Short mmCIF file of C-alpha atoms in Angstrom, two decimals:
data_model
loop_
_atom_site.label_atom_id
_atom_site.label_comp_id
_atom_site.label_asym_id
_atom_site.label_seq_id
_atom_site.Cartn_x
_atom_site.Cartn_y
_atom_site.Cartn_z
CA ALA I 23 -8.72 -9.33 9.59
CA GLN I 24 -6.06 -6.67 9.21
CA THR I 25 -6.80 -4.03 6.59
CA VAL I 26 -5.24 -0.84 5.30
CA THR I 27 -7.39 1.88 3.74
CA GLN I 28 -6.22 4.81 1.66
CA SER I 29 -9.24 6.97 0.92
CA GLN I 30 -7.58 9.34 -1.58
CA PRO I 31 -7.08 7.63 -4.96
CA GLU I 32 -5.39 10.68 -6.43
CA MET I 33 -3.96 13.97 -5.22
CA SER I 34 -2.01 16.85 -6.67
CA VAL I 35 0.19 19.52 -5.15
CA GLN I 36 2.12 22.48 -6.43
CA GLU I 37 5.89 22.23 -6.36
CA ALA I 38 7.36 23.50 -3.06
CA GLU I 39 4.05 23.17 -1.22
CA THR I 40 3.02 20.65 1.44
CA VAL I 41 0.67 17.71 0.97
CA THR I 42 -0.73 15.14 3.37
CA LEU I 43 -1.73 11.62 2.36
CA SER I 44 -4.18 9.74 4.59
CA CYS I 45 -4.15 6.15 5.76
CA THR I 46 -6.20 4.21 8.27
CA TYR I 47 -5.75 0.63 9.33
CA ASP I 48 -7.53 -1.97 11.37
CA THR I 49 -5.91 -4.47 13.70
CA SER I 50 -6.35 -6.00 17.10
CA GLU I 51 -2.59 -6.28 17.60
CA ASN I 52 -0.77 -3.97 19.96
CA ASN I 53 2.71 -4.25 18.47
CA TYR I 54 3.14 -3.61 14.78
CA TYR I 55 4.93 -1.54 12.19
CA LEU I 56 3.59 0.97 9.69
CA PHE I 57 5.24 2.02 6.47
CA TRP I 58 4.91 4.36 3.56
CA TYR I 59 6.34 3.11 0.28
CA LYS I 60 6.79 5.10 -2.92
CA GLN I 61 6.48 3.62 -6.41
CA PRO I 62 7.51 6.04 -9.18
CA PRO I 63 6.09 5.38 -12.66
CA SER I 64 7.58 2.15 -14.03
CA ARG I 65 10.11 2.05 -11.26
CA GLN I 66 10.92 0.09 -8.15
CA MET I 67 8.97 0.34 -4.89
CA ILE I 68 11.09 1.98 -2.23
CA LEU I 69 10.61 2.61 1.47
CA VAL I 70 9.91 6.22 2.40
CA ILE I 71 9.41 6.04 6.15
CA ARG I 72 8.70 3.55 8.93
CA GLN I 73 6.96 3.85 12.30
CA GLU I 74 7.01 1.39 15.19
CA ALA I 75 3.68 1.33 17.01
CA TYR I 76 5.33 1.27 20.44
CA LYS I 77 7.03 4.60 19.74
CA GLN I 78 4.93 7.65 20.49
CA GLN I 79 7.24 10.00 18.64
CA ASN I 80 6.33 10.51 15.01
CA ALA I 81 8.96 9.38 12.51
CA THR I 82 10.63 11.89 10.20
CA GLU I 83 12.92 11.47 7.23
CA ASN I 84 14.06 14.77 5.75
CA ARG I 85 11.00 16.24 3.98
CA PHE I 86 8.79 13.31 4.95
CA SER I 87 7.03 12.98 8.28
CA VAL I 88 4.12 11.02 9.67
CA ASN I 89 1.26 11.75 12.02
CA PHE I 90 0.67 8.50 13.89
CA GLN I 91 -2.51 8.38 15.94
CA LYS I 92 -2.60 4.91 17.50
CA ALA I 93 -5.99 5.18 19.17
CA ALA I 94 -7.58 6.40 15.94
CA LYS I 95 -5.57 3.86 13.89
CA SER I 96 -4.48 6.62 11.59
CA PHE I 97 -1.11 7.03 9.89
CA SER I 98 -0.82 10.00 7.54
CA LEU I 99 2.22 11.06 5.50
CA LYS I 100 3.20 14.69 5.14
CA ILE I 101 5.50 15.72 2.32
CA SER I 102 6.98 19.18 2.76
CA ASP I 103 8.56 21.29 0.00
CA SER I 104 7.18 18.93 -2.66
CA GLN I 105 9.48 18.22 -5.59
CA LEU I 106 8.72 16.99 -9.11
CA GLY I 107 10.50 13.74 -8.25
CA ASP I 108 7.90 13.06 -5.57
CA THR I 109 5.38 12.23 -8.31
CA ALA I 110 4.54 8.57 -7.68
CA MET I 111 2.09 6.10 -6.21
CA TYR I 112 2.31 6.05 -2.43
CA PHE I 113 1.32 2.95 -0.53
CA CYS I 114 0.58 2.75 3.16
CA ALA I 115 1.48 -0.63 4.64
CA PHE I 116 1.15 -2.53 7.89
CA SER I 117 3.02 -5.44 9.39
CA THR I 118 3.02 -7.35 12.64
CA GLY I 119 6.46 -8.45 13.61
CA GLY I 120 7.78 -11.18 11.42
CA PHE I 121 4.95 -11.80 9.07
CA LYS I 122 3.42 -10.53 5.87
CA THR I 123 3.12 -6.85 5.07
CA ILE I 124 -0.33 -5.69 3.97
CA PHE I 125 -0.69 -2.77 1.57
CA GLY I 126 -3.38 -0.22 0.88
CA ALA I 127 -4.67 0.47 -2.63
CA GLY I 128 -2.41 3.49 -2.99
CA THR I 129 -2.65 7.23 -3.60
CA ARG I 130 -1.38 8.64 -6.87
CA LEU I 131 0.40 11.93 -6.21
CA PHE I 132 1.11 14.46 -8.94
CA VAL I 133 3.50 17.31 -8.23
CA LYS I 134 2.88 20.20 -10.59
CA ALA I 135 5.55 22.65 -11.72
CA ASP W 29 24.27 -5.30 -1.13
CA THR W 30 23.14 -5.51 -4.73
CA GLY W 31 19.44 -5.37 -3.94
CA VAL W 32 16.67 -7.78 -4.81
CA SER W 33 16.91 -8.91 -8.41
CA GLN W 34 14.19 -10.51 -10.49
CA ASP W 35 14.29 -12.29 -13.81
CA PRO W 36 12.86 -11.98 -16.37
CA ARG W 37 11.68 -8.40 -16.12
CA HIS W 38 9.03 -8.94 -18.79
CA LYS W 39 7.37 -12.08 -20.08
CA ILE W 40 4.69 -12.47 -22.74
CA THR W 41 3.18 -15.92 -22.94
CA LYS W 42 0.27 -17.63 -24.57
CA ARG W 43 -2.63 -18.79 -22.48
CA GLY W 44 -2.07 -22.32 -21.24
CA GLN W 45 1.73 -22.10 -21.17
CA ASN W 46 3.82 -22.38 -18.02
CA VAL W 47 6.05 -19.54 -16.83
CA THR W 48 8.69 -19.34 -14.14
CA PHE W 49 10.08 -16.27 -12.41
CA ARG W 50 13.26 -16.13 -10.39
CA CYS W 51 14.11 -13.91 -7.44
CA ASP W 52 17.49 -13.38 -5.81
CA PRO W 53 17.07 -11.65 -2.45
CA ILE W 54 19.49 -9.32 -0.75
CA SER W 55 22.30 -11.48 0.50
CA GLU W 56 21.80 -12.78 4.03
CA HIS W 57 18.13 -11.85 4.06
CA ASN W 58 16.41 -14.88 5.53
CA ARG W 59 12.87 -13.93 4.54
CA LEU W 60 11.57 -13.80 0.99
CA TYR W 61 8.11 -12.71 -0.15
CA TRP W 62 6.13 -12.87 -3.37
CA TYR W 63 3.45 -10.32 -4.14
CA ARG W 64 1.22 -9.70 -7.14
CA GLN W 65 0.32 -6.21 -8.30
CA THR W 66 -2.19 -5.24 -10.97
CA LEU W 67 -2.34 -1.80 -12.55
CA GLY W 68 -3.38 0.91 -10.14
CA GLN W 69 -3.58 -1.43 -7.15
CA GLY W 70 -1.45 -2.17 -4.14
CA PRO W 71 0.65 -5.33 -3.89
CA GLU W 72 -1.27 -8.44 -2.82
CA PHE W 73 0.54 -10.97 -0.69
CA LEU W 74 1.02 -14.40 -2.27
CA THR W 75 3.48 -16.33 -0.10
CA TYR W 76 6.57 -16.03 2.03
CA PHE W 77 9.57 -18.09 3.06
CA GLN W 78 11.80 -18.04 6.08
CA ASN W 79 15.00 -19.66 4.90
CA GLU W 80 13.81 -22.64 2.84
CA ALA W 81 10.49 -23.12 4.64
CA GLN W 82 7.33 -21.78 3.03
CA LEU W 83 5.45 -20.44 6.05
CA GLU W 84 2.34 -18.88 4.60
CA LYS W 85 0.37 -19.03 1.38
CA SER W 86 -2.45 -16.72 0.39
CA ARG W 87 -5.76 -18.05 -0.85
CA LEU W 88 -4.89 -16.09 -4.01
CA LEU W 89 -2.27 -18.74 -4.69
CA SER W 90 -4.27 -21.34 -6.59
CA ASP W 91 -2.96 -24.82 -7.24
CA ARG W 92 -1.56 -23.57 -10.55
CA PHE W 93 0.96 -21.49 -8.61
CA SER W 94 3.95 -22.99 -6.86
CA ALA W 95 6.90 -21.34 -5.18
CA GLU W 96 10.15 -22.80 -3.95
CA ARG W 97 13.22 -21.58 -2.18
CA PRO W 98 15.75 -24.39 -2.24
CA LYS W 99 18.62 -23.97 0.20
CA GLY W 100 17.13 -20.75 1.47
CA SER W 101 18.72 -18.58 -1.21
CA PHE W 102 16.99 -17.69 -4.49
CA SER W 103 13.31 -18.44 -5.07
CA THR W 104 11.21 -19.40 -8.07
CA LEU W 105 7.54 -18.78 -8.70
CA GLU W 106 5.96 -21.01 -11.32
CA ILE W 107 2.55 -20.50 -12.88
CA GLN W 108 1.16 -23.48 -14.73
CA ARG W 109 -1.50 -23.32 -17.44
CA THR W 110 -1.51 -19.53 -17.44
CA GLU W 111 -4.78 -17.63 -17.79
CA GLN W 112 -5.38 -14.06 -18.92
CA GLY W 113 -6.26 -13.17 -15.34
CA ASP W 114 -2.71 -13.99 -14.31
CA SER W 115 -1.46 -10.91 -16.18
CA ALA W 116 0.14 -8.73 -13.51
CA MET W 117 3.45 -7.68 -12.07
CA TYR W 118 4.97 -10.24 -9.74
CA LEU W 119 7.04 -8.60 -7.05
CA CYS W 120 9.64 -10.25 -4.91
CA ALA W 121 10.82 -8.76 -1.64
CA SER W 122 13.17 -9.77 1.14
CA SER W 123 13.90 -8.90 4.74
CA HIS W 124 16.07 -9.99 7.61
CA THR W 125 15.42 -10.71 11.25
CA ARG W 126 18.96 -10.27 12.53
CA THR W 127 18.09 -7.27 14.65
CA VAL W 128 14.99 -5.98 16.36
CA ASP W 129 15.63 -2.74 14.55
CA SER W 130 14.91 -4.38 11.21
CA GLY W 131 11.26 -3.73 11.97
CA ASN W 132 10.30 -6.29 9.37
CA THR W 133 11.06 -3.77 6.66
CA ILE W 134 10.82 -5.46 3.28
CA TYR W 135 12.86 -4.43 0.25
CA PHE W 136 11.44 -4.94 -3.20
CA GLY W 137 12.87 -5.97 -6.52
CA GLU W 138 11.86 -4.24 -9.73
CA GLY W 139 9.21 -6.83 -10.48
CA SER W 140 8.47 -9.22 -13.32
CA TRP W 141 5.71 -8.18 -15.69
CA LEU W 142 3.60 -11.03 -17.03
CA THR W 143 1.28 -10.62 -20.00
CA VAL W 144 -0.85 -13.60 -20.96
CA VAL W 145 -2.28 -13.38 -24.48
#
């Protein structure tokens, strides 16, 4: 069975500092996609960043970057220069091409002023 | 693109009543997904459609739940004889398979909150 584990239920970071959210997953597939989604309080879930497993280069999107370790089945999210608007639930997710996306339980991130 | 839209956004119903949620995906997205999310948890997969065909159903989807996607456009999720345990947010998402680059990225609607009293 494919699973996604986020071991940090809650984290906090000071504004302008850097924080890393952890995610591990389990699969026997070789080709798949990994995602980080953000869900602000009472707001819509939006995609933060995506990584294709066949790409060795880590994905980056502005202040967001990932550390993808395929052999270790690890996919962490680094947020640089944290902003108050980054306060949200962050979900790590996994998908094999064309089928359902599986989500972790989430990490609640608080950015403190 | 206007995004994925869901209706109603909030629904309060009495136990035993039937409820129906509607989802309009991003136009030309051929895949549509339903998820359920309870407070403080990640979304749990319920079912998904490719065009009008329902290709997978989770074991979470009891026989009281039914989903349809006539003509491969909008979708409805009906819950019959609601129970208090059905209280959750029901999320709809869509994706396309037009290009390899789509990477099966799914785009969510704002969700429909259900409270069963």
